[in-house]
XYZ file of C-alpha atoms in Angstrom:
578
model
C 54.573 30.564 -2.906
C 51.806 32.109 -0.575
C 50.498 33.631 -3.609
C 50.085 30.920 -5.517
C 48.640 28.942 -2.306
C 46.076 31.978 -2.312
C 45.316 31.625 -5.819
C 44.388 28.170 -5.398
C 42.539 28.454 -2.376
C 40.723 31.528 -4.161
C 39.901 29.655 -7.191
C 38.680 26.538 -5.187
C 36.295 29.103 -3.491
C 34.979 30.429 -6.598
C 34.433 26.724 -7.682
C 32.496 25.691 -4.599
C 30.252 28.938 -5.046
C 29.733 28.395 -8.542
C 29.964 24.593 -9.192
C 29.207 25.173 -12.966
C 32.599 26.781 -13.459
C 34.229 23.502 -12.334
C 32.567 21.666 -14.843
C 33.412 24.192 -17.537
C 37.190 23.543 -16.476
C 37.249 19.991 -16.495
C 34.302 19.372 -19.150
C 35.757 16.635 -21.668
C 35.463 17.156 -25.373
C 34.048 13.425 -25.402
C 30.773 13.969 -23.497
C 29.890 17.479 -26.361
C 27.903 14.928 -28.311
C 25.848 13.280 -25.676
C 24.917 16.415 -23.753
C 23.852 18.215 -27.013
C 22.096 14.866 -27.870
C 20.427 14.028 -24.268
C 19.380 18.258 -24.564
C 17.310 17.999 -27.578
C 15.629 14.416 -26.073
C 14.663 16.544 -22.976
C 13.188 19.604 -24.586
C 10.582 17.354 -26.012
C 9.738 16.446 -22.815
C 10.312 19.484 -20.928
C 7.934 22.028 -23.350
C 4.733 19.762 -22.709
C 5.172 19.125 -18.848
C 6.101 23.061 -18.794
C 3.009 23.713 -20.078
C 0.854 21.081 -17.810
C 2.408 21.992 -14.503
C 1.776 25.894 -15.403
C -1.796 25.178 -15.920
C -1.775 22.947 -12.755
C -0.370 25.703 -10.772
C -3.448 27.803 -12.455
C -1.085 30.459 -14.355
C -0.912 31.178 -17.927
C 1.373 28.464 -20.139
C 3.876 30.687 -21.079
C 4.871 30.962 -17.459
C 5.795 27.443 -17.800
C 8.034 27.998 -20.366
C 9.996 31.273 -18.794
C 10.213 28.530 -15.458
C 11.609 25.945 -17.328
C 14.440 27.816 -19.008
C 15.602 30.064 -16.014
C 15.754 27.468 -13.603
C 17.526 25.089 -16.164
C 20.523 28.119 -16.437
C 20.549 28.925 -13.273
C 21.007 25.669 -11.441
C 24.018 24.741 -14.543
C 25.655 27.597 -12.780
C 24.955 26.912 -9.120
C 23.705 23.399 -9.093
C 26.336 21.139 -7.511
C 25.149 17.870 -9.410
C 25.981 16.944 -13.471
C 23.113 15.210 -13.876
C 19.705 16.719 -11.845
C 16.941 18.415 -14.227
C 15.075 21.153 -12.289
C 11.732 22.501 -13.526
C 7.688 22.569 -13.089
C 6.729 19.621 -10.699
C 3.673 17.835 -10.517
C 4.054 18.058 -6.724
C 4.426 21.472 -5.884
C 1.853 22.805 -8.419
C -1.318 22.017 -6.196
C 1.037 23.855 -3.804
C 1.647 26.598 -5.271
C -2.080 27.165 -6.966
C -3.148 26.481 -2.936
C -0.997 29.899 -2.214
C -1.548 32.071 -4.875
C -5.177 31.415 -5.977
C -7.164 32.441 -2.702
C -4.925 36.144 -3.111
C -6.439 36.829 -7.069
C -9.593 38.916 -7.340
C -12.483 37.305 -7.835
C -11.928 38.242 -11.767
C -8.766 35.708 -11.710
C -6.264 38.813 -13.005
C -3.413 36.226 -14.889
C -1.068 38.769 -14.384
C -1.151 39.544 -10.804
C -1.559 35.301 -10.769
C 1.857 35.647 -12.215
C 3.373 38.075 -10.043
C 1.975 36.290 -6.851
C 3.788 33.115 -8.381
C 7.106 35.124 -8.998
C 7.216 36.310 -5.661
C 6.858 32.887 -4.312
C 9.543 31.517 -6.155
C 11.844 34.339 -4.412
C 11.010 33.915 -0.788
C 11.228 29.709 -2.013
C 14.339 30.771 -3.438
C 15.660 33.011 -0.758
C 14.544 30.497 1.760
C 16.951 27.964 0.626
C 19.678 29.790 -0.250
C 19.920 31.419 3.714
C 19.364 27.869 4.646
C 21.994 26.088 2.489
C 24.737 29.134 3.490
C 23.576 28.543 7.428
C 24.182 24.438 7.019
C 20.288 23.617 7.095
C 20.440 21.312 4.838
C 19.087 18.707 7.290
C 15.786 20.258 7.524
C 14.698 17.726 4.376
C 14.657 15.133 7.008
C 11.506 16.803 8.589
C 9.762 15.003 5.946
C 9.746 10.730 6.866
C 9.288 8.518 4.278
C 5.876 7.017 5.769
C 4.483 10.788 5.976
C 5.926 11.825 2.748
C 4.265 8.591 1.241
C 1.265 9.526 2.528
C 1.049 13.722 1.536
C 2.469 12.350 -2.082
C -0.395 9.561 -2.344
C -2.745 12.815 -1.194
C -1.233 15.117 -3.823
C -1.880 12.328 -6.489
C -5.594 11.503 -5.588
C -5.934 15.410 -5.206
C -4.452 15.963 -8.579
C -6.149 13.535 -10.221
C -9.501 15.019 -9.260
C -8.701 18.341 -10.543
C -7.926 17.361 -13.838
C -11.113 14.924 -14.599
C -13.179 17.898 -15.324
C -10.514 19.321 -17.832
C -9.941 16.234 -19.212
C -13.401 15.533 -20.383
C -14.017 19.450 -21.697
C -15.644 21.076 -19.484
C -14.628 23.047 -16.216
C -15.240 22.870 -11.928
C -15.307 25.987 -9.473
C -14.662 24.203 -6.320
C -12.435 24.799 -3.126
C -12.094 21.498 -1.872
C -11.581 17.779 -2.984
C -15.027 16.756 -2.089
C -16.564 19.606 -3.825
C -14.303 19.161 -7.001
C -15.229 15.482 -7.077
C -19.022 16.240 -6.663
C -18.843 19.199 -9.364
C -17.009 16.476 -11.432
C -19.957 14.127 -11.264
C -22.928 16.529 -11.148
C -21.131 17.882 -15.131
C -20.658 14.667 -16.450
C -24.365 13.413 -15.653
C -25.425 17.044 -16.861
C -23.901 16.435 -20.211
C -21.235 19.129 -20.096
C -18.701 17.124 -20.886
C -17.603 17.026 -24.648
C -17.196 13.663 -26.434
C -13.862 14.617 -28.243
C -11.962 16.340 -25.454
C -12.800 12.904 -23.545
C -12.040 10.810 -26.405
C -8.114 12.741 -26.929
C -7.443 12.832 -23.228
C -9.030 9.464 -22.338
C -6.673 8.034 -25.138
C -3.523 10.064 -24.457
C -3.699 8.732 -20.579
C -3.604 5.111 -22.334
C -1.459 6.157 -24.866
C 1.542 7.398 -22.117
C 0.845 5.010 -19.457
C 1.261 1.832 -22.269
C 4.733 3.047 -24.044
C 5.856 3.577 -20.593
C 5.370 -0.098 -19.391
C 6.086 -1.466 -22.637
C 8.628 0.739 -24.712
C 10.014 2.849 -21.518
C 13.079 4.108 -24.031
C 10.257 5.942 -26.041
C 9.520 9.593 -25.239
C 5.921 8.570 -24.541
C 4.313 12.238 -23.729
C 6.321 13.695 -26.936
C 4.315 10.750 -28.961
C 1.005 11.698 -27.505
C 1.734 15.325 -27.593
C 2.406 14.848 -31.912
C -0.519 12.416 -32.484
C -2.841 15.133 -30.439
C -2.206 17.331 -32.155
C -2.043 15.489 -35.909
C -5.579 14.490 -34.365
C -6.697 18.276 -34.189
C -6.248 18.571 -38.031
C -7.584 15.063 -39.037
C -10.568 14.793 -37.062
C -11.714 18.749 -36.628
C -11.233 18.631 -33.144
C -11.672 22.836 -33.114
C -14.778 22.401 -34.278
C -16.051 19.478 -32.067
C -15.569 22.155 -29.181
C -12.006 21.001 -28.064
C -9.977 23.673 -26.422
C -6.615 24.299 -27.999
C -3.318 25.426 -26.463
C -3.404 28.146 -29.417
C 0.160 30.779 -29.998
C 2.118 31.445 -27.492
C 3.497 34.910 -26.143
C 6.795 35.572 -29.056
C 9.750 36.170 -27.297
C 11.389 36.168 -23.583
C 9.992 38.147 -20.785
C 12.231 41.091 -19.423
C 13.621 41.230 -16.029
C 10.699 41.677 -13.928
C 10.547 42.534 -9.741
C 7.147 40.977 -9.046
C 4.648 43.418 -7.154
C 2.349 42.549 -4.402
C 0.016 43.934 -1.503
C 1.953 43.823 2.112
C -1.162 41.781 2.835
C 0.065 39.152 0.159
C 3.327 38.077 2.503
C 1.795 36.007 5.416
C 0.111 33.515 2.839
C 3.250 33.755 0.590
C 5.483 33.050 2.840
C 3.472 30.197 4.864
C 3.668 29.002 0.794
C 7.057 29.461 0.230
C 8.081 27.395 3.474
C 6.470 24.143 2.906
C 7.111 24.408 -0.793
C 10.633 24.785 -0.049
C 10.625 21.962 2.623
C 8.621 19.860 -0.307
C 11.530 20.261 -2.599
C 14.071 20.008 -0.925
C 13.129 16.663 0.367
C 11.598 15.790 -3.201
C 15.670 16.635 -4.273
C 17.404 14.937 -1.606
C 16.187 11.703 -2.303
C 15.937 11.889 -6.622
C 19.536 12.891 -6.087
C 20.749 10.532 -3.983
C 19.305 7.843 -6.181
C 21.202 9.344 -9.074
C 23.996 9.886 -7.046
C 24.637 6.386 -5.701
C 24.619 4.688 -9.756
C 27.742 7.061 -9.876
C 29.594 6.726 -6.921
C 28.988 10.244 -5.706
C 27.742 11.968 -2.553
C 24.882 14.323 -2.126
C 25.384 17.428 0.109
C 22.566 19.350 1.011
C 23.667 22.689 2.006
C 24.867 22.593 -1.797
C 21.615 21.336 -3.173
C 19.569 23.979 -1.464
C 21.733 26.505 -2.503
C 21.502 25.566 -6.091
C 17.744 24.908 -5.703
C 17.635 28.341 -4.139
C 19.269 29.906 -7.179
C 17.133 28.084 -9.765
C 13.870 29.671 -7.905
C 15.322 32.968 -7.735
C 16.133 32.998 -11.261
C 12.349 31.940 -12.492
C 11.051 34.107 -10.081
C 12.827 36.990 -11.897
C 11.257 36.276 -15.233
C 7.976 35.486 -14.361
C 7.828 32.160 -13.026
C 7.376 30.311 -10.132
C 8.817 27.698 -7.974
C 10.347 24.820 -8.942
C 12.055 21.531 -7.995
C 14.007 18.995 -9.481
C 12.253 15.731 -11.534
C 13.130 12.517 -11.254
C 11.144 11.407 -14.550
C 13.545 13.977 -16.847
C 16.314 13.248 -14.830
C 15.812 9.658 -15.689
C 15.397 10.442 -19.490
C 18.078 12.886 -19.389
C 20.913 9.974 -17.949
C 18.927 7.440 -20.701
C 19.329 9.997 -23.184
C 22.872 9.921 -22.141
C 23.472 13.049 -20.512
C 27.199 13.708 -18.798
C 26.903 17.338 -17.222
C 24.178 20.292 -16.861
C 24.906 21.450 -20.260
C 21.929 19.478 -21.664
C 19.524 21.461 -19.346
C 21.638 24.475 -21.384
C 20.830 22.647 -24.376
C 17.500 21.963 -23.421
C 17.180 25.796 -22.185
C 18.194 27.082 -25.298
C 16.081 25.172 -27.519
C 12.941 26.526 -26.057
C 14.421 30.119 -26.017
C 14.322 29.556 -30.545
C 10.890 28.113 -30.042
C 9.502 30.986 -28.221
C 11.357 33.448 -30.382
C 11.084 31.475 -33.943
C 8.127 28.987 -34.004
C 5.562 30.497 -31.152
C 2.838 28.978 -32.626
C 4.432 25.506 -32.570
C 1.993 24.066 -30.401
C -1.501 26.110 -30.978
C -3.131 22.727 -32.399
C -2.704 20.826 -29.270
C -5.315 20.140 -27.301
C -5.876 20.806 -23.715
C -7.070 17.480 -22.661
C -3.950 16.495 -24.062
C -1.995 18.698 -21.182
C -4.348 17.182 -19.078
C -3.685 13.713 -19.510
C 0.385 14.259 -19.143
C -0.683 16.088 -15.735
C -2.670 13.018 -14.861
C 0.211 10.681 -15.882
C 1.915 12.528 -13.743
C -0.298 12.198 -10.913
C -0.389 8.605 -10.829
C 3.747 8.577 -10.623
C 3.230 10.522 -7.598
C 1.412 7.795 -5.643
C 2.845 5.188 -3.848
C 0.357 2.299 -3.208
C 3.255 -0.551 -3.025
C 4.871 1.431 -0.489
C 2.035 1.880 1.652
C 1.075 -1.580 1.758
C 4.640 -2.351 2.491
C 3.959 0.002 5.168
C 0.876 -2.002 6.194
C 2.717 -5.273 6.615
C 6.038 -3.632 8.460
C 4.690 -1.431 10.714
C 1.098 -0.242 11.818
C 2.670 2.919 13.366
C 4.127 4.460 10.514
C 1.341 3.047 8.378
C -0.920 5.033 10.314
C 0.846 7.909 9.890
C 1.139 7.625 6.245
C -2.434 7.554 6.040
C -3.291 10.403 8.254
C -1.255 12.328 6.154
C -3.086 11.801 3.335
C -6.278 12.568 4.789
C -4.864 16.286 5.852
C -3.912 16.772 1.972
C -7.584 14.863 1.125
C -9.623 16.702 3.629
C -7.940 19.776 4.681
C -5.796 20.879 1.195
C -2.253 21.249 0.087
C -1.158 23.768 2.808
C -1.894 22.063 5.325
C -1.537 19.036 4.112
C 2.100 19.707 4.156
C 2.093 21.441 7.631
C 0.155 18.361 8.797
C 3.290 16.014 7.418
C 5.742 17.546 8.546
C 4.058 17.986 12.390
C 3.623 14.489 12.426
C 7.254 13.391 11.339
C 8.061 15.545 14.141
C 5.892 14.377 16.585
C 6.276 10.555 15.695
C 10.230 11.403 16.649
C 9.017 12.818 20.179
C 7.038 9.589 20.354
C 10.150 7.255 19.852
C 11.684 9.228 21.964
C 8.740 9.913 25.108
C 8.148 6.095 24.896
C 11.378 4.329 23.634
C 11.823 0.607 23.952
C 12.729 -1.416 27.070
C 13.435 -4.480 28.621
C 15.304 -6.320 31.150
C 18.522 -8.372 30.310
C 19.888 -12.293 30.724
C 22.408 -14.220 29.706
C 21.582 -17.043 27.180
C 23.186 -20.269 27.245
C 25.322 -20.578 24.218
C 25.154 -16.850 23.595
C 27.856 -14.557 24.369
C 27.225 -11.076 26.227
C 23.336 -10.241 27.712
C 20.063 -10.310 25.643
C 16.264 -9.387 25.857
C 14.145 -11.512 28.260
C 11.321 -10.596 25.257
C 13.282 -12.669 22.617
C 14.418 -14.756 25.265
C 12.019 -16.076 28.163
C 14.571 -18.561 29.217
C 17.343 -16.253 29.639
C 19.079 -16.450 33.348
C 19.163 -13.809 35.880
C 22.502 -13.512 38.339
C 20.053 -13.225 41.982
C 20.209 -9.727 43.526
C 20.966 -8.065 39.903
C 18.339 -6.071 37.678
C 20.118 -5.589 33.959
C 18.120 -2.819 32.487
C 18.170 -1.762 28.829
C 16.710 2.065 28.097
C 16.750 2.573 24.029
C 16.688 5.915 23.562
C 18.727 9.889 24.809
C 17.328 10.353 28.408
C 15.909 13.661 28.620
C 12.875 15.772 29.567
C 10.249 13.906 27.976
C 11.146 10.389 28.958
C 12.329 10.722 32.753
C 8.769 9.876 34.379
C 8.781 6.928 31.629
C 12.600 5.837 33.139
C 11.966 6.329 36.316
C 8.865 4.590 37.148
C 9.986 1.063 35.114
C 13.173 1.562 37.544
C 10.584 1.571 40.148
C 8.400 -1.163 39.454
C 12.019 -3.469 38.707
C 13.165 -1.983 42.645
C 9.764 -3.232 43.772
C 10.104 -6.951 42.819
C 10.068 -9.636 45.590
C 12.903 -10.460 46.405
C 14.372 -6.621 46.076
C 17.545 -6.603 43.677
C 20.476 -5.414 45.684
C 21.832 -3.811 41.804
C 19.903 -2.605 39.356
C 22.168 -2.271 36.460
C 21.527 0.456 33.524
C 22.994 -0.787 30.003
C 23.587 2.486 28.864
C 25.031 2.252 25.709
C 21.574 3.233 23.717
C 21.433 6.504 26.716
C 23.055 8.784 23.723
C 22.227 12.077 26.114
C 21.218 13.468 29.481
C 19.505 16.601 30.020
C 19.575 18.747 33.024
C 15.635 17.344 33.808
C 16.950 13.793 33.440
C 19.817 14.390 36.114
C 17.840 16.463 38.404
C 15.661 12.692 37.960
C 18.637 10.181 38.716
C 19.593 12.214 41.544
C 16.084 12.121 43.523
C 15.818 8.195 42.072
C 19.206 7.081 43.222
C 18.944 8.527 46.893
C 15.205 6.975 47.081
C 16.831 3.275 45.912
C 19.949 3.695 48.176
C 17.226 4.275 51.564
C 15.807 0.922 49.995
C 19.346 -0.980 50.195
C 19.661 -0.867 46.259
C 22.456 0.547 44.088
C 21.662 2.747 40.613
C 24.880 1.170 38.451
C 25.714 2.030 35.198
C 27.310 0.344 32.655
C 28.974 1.298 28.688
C 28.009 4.662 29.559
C 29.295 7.032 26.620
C 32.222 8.994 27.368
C 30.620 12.338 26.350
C 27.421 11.273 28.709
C 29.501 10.401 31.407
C 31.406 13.755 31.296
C 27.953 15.377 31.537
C 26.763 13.410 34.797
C 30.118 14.803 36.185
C 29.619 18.202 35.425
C 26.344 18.199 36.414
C 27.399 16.740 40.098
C 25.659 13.220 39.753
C 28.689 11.855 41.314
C 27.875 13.365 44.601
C 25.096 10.269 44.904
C 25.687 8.042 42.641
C 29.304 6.322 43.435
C 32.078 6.553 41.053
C 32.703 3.211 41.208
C 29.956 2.332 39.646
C 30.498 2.986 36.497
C 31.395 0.491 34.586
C 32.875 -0.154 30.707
C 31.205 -3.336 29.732
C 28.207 -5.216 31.743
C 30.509 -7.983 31.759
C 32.812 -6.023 33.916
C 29.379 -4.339 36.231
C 28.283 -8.619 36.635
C 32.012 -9.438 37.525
C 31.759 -6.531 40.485
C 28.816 -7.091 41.456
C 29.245 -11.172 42.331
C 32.614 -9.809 43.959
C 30.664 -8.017 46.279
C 28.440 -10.182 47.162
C 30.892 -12.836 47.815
C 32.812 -10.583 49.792
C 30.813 -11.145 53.126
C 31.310 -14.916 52.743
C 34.833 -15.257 52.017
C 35.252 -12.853 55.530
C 33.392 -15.069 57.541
């Protein structure tokens, strides 16, 4: 009997480390025809934005391809959800061309481009798959929504740029998004741009953003992608001085270990963590959403791991880092997609194109590649949300927007570094200066409420009810202690001043070290330091750290009802003596 127990217990380890062979063993015969089905939908989507996102990145197209079908396999076999589609991202490319474009020569070698961008997706990849083993999972909550808004609304405007010049035929060296913008206007007033290239990209951006409002069922790049290139043939666009895709590399790459200069790493790896932090947040939330129209849970440790594989994979075959889409993921579950075996699907289609019809896409154009990358762009931005942002709350509005200005005015790299400090720091600031307020009972209301939302409310003489929202601890004592100061110096002096300490989640050693010196300067004033609803874990800590030795055990109290009740007892007491 042990050894079956052990059996089972060793096969459900195997199936938690490799969550595709779970969904091998309890695939259903029923869903064959839908996966194949939603597989060859994707891979009509998947070869064009492949291609875009490479190009946006700055590397070769190909490399799009090898990304796109590694990452698919790999994340089948360690992904943990049925339905996510990993790949190229319209978000992390401006990261990842940020990293690995400052470390080519000067004669922009492709392939050492490539093998920079390999080598990033392994430290991206090894990144997250130490993390998701160690439980770090939470670290995609460095990213708040109002800062994420704000570095995605950045990465859009900054994306959007780039491409203008490569939409309209001609090309930009710039470093930053004021000179890219300038360089942008000083060609089109020079007359480099080309009349055609604008005319097919200018028309594809029109073409995909319309059949997505109107006919959102339609595969609305695959459409432009086909009439582009049909265009190519019809109109002479070769000749008009429109840049073609042209054939492909035939075949798959080999196994490849990517190698760089020791000098490479620092840049790399600054790279690797905030693409990593990126994607992980960017695949928290896209699966959650998914998640929650099925009735499932998202764990992260999982995620990263299978994110982590997916990276490692492409990085092994000459790509580069990925994340997971929430625009094929959305097509894929339209398409009717049950498990990961249409990214297989999807995989394996592109794996006959490379190896059968190379030469597939020569005819299309490239402002056609840069009008999906555009299209993609505007997704990206949030301007709803920020004006929602706007009319909720200044504070995180503000924060959005400085956010975007580090992506805007500083670049991708820091950008992100920017977003994530100030997610951080906006935490410290909830926490350095929490909320406040004194309490009173209401007439008709049960329990004790905020004098702010209620002026009227009634104050038992002698007693001080004081509300602190937030863990007290090292940053917030001086902030605690002089408001209980200022309430000890009202005239009359409260005899109680009474802490409602249910929000007090913590105390530090700083904080105690605080209560002690505050309690034995109010008790040489005649006035008592009471707590009430004091957590039980908190409490224990107040006793181990010795609190007890000034402030009286007795006055801690379960409810504030209870602390009021005492406290008129007491002061009662001398008149029911005499």
């Amino acid at each position: 009997m042990s050894g079956d127990g052990s059996e089972r217990d060793g096969g459900s380890a195997l199936f938690r480390a490799l969550p595709g062979l779970q969904a091998i063993a309890s695939y259903e015969r029923r869903w064959l025809g839908k996966d194949i089905t939603a597989g060859v939908v994707l891979t009509t989507l998947l070869v064009p934005q492949g291609m875009a996102y490479a190009e946006l990145a700055g590397l070769p197209l190909i490399t799009g391809l090898y990304t796109t079908i590694l990452c698919l396999l790999a994340y089948a076999v360690f992904g943990p959800s049925r339905v996510l589609v990993l790949g190229p991202d319209s978000s992390l490319g401006p990261m990842i061309a940020a990293t690995v474009l400052p470390l080519v020569a000067s004669g922009g070698d492709p392939a050492r481009a490539v093998a920079l961008a390999s080598m990033l997706a392994l430290m991206v990849g090894a990144i997250m798959v130490l993390a998701g083993v160690s439980g770090f999972g939470f670290v995609a909550d460095l990213l708040s929504k109002p800062t994420m808004i704000g570095y995605m609304n950045g990465l859009a405007v900054t994306i959007f740029i780039g491409q203008l010049p490569k939409l309209f035929g001609f090309s930009v060296d710039a470093e930053t998004l004021f000179g890219e913008a300038a360089g942008f206007v000083t060609g089109l007033v020079g007359g480099e741009a080309v009349p055609a290239a604008a005319a097919v990209g200018i028309s594809g951006i029109v073409l995909v953003l319309v059949l997505q409002r109107f006919l959102p069922k339609v595969p609305a790049v695959l459409v432009m992608v086909v009439l582009a290139i049909a265009a190519v043939g019809l109109f002479g666009l070769a000749d008009a001085g429109v840049d073609l895709v042209g054939v492909l590399p035939q075949g798959f790459p080999p196994l490849t270990i990517p190698q760089v200069y020791l000098s490479d790493v620092p840049l790399l790896l600054a790279g690797a963590i905030g693409i990593a932090v990126v994607s992980l947040a960017d695949t928290i939330s896209t699966a959650s959403s998914f998640a929650a129209r099925a009735g499932r849970q998202v764990q992260g440790d999982r995620e990263m791991i299978g994110i982590g594989s997916a990276n490692l994979a492409a990085g092994l075959f000459q790509g580069f880092p990925v994340s997971t889409s929430g625009s094929r993921t959305a097509v894929a579950e339209r398409a009717g997609s049950r498990t990961q075996l249409t990214g297989v699907v999807g995989a394996a289609l592109i794996v006959l194109m490379l190896v059968l019809l190379p030469g597939l896409f020569r005819n299309l154009p490239q402002p056609a590649l840069a009008a999906v990358v555009i299209t993609a762009s505007l997704s990206l931005a949030d301007v709803p949300g920020t004006a929602r942002l706007w009319k909720q709350r200044k504070a995180e509005f503000l924060l959005s927007i400085a956010a975007f200005l580090g992506v805007a005015l500083l670049g991708v790299l820091p950008g992100i570094a920017i977003a994530v400090a100030l997610s951080i720091l906006n935490v410290f600031r909830r926490a350095w200066w929490p909320y406040q307020t004194v309490l009173g009972r209401v007439a008709g209301l049960e329990g004790y409420h905020d004098v702010h939302s209620y002026p009227g409310a009634h104050h038992v003489p002698g007693l001080t009810i004081y509300r602190f929202d937030a863990p007290l601890i090292f940053a917030n004592t001086r902030t605690f202690r002089e408001e209980v100061r200022k309430l000890a110096a009202a005239q009359p002096p409260p005899r109680w001043i009474l802490v409602a300490a249910e929000p007090i989640t913590d105390v530090d050693t700083t904080a105690a070290d605080m209560l002690e010196d505050l309690d034995e300067e109010l008790n040489a004033r005649g006035i008592n330091l009471v707590f009430a609803e004091l957590k039980d874990p908190v409490r224990r800590k107040i006793e181990r750290y010795g609190l007890t030795r000034t402030i009286d055990p007795a006055h801690f109290y379960p409810t504030v009802e209870a602390a009021v009740a005492a406290y008129r007892t007491e002061i009662d007491r001398p008149r029911s003596n005499a």
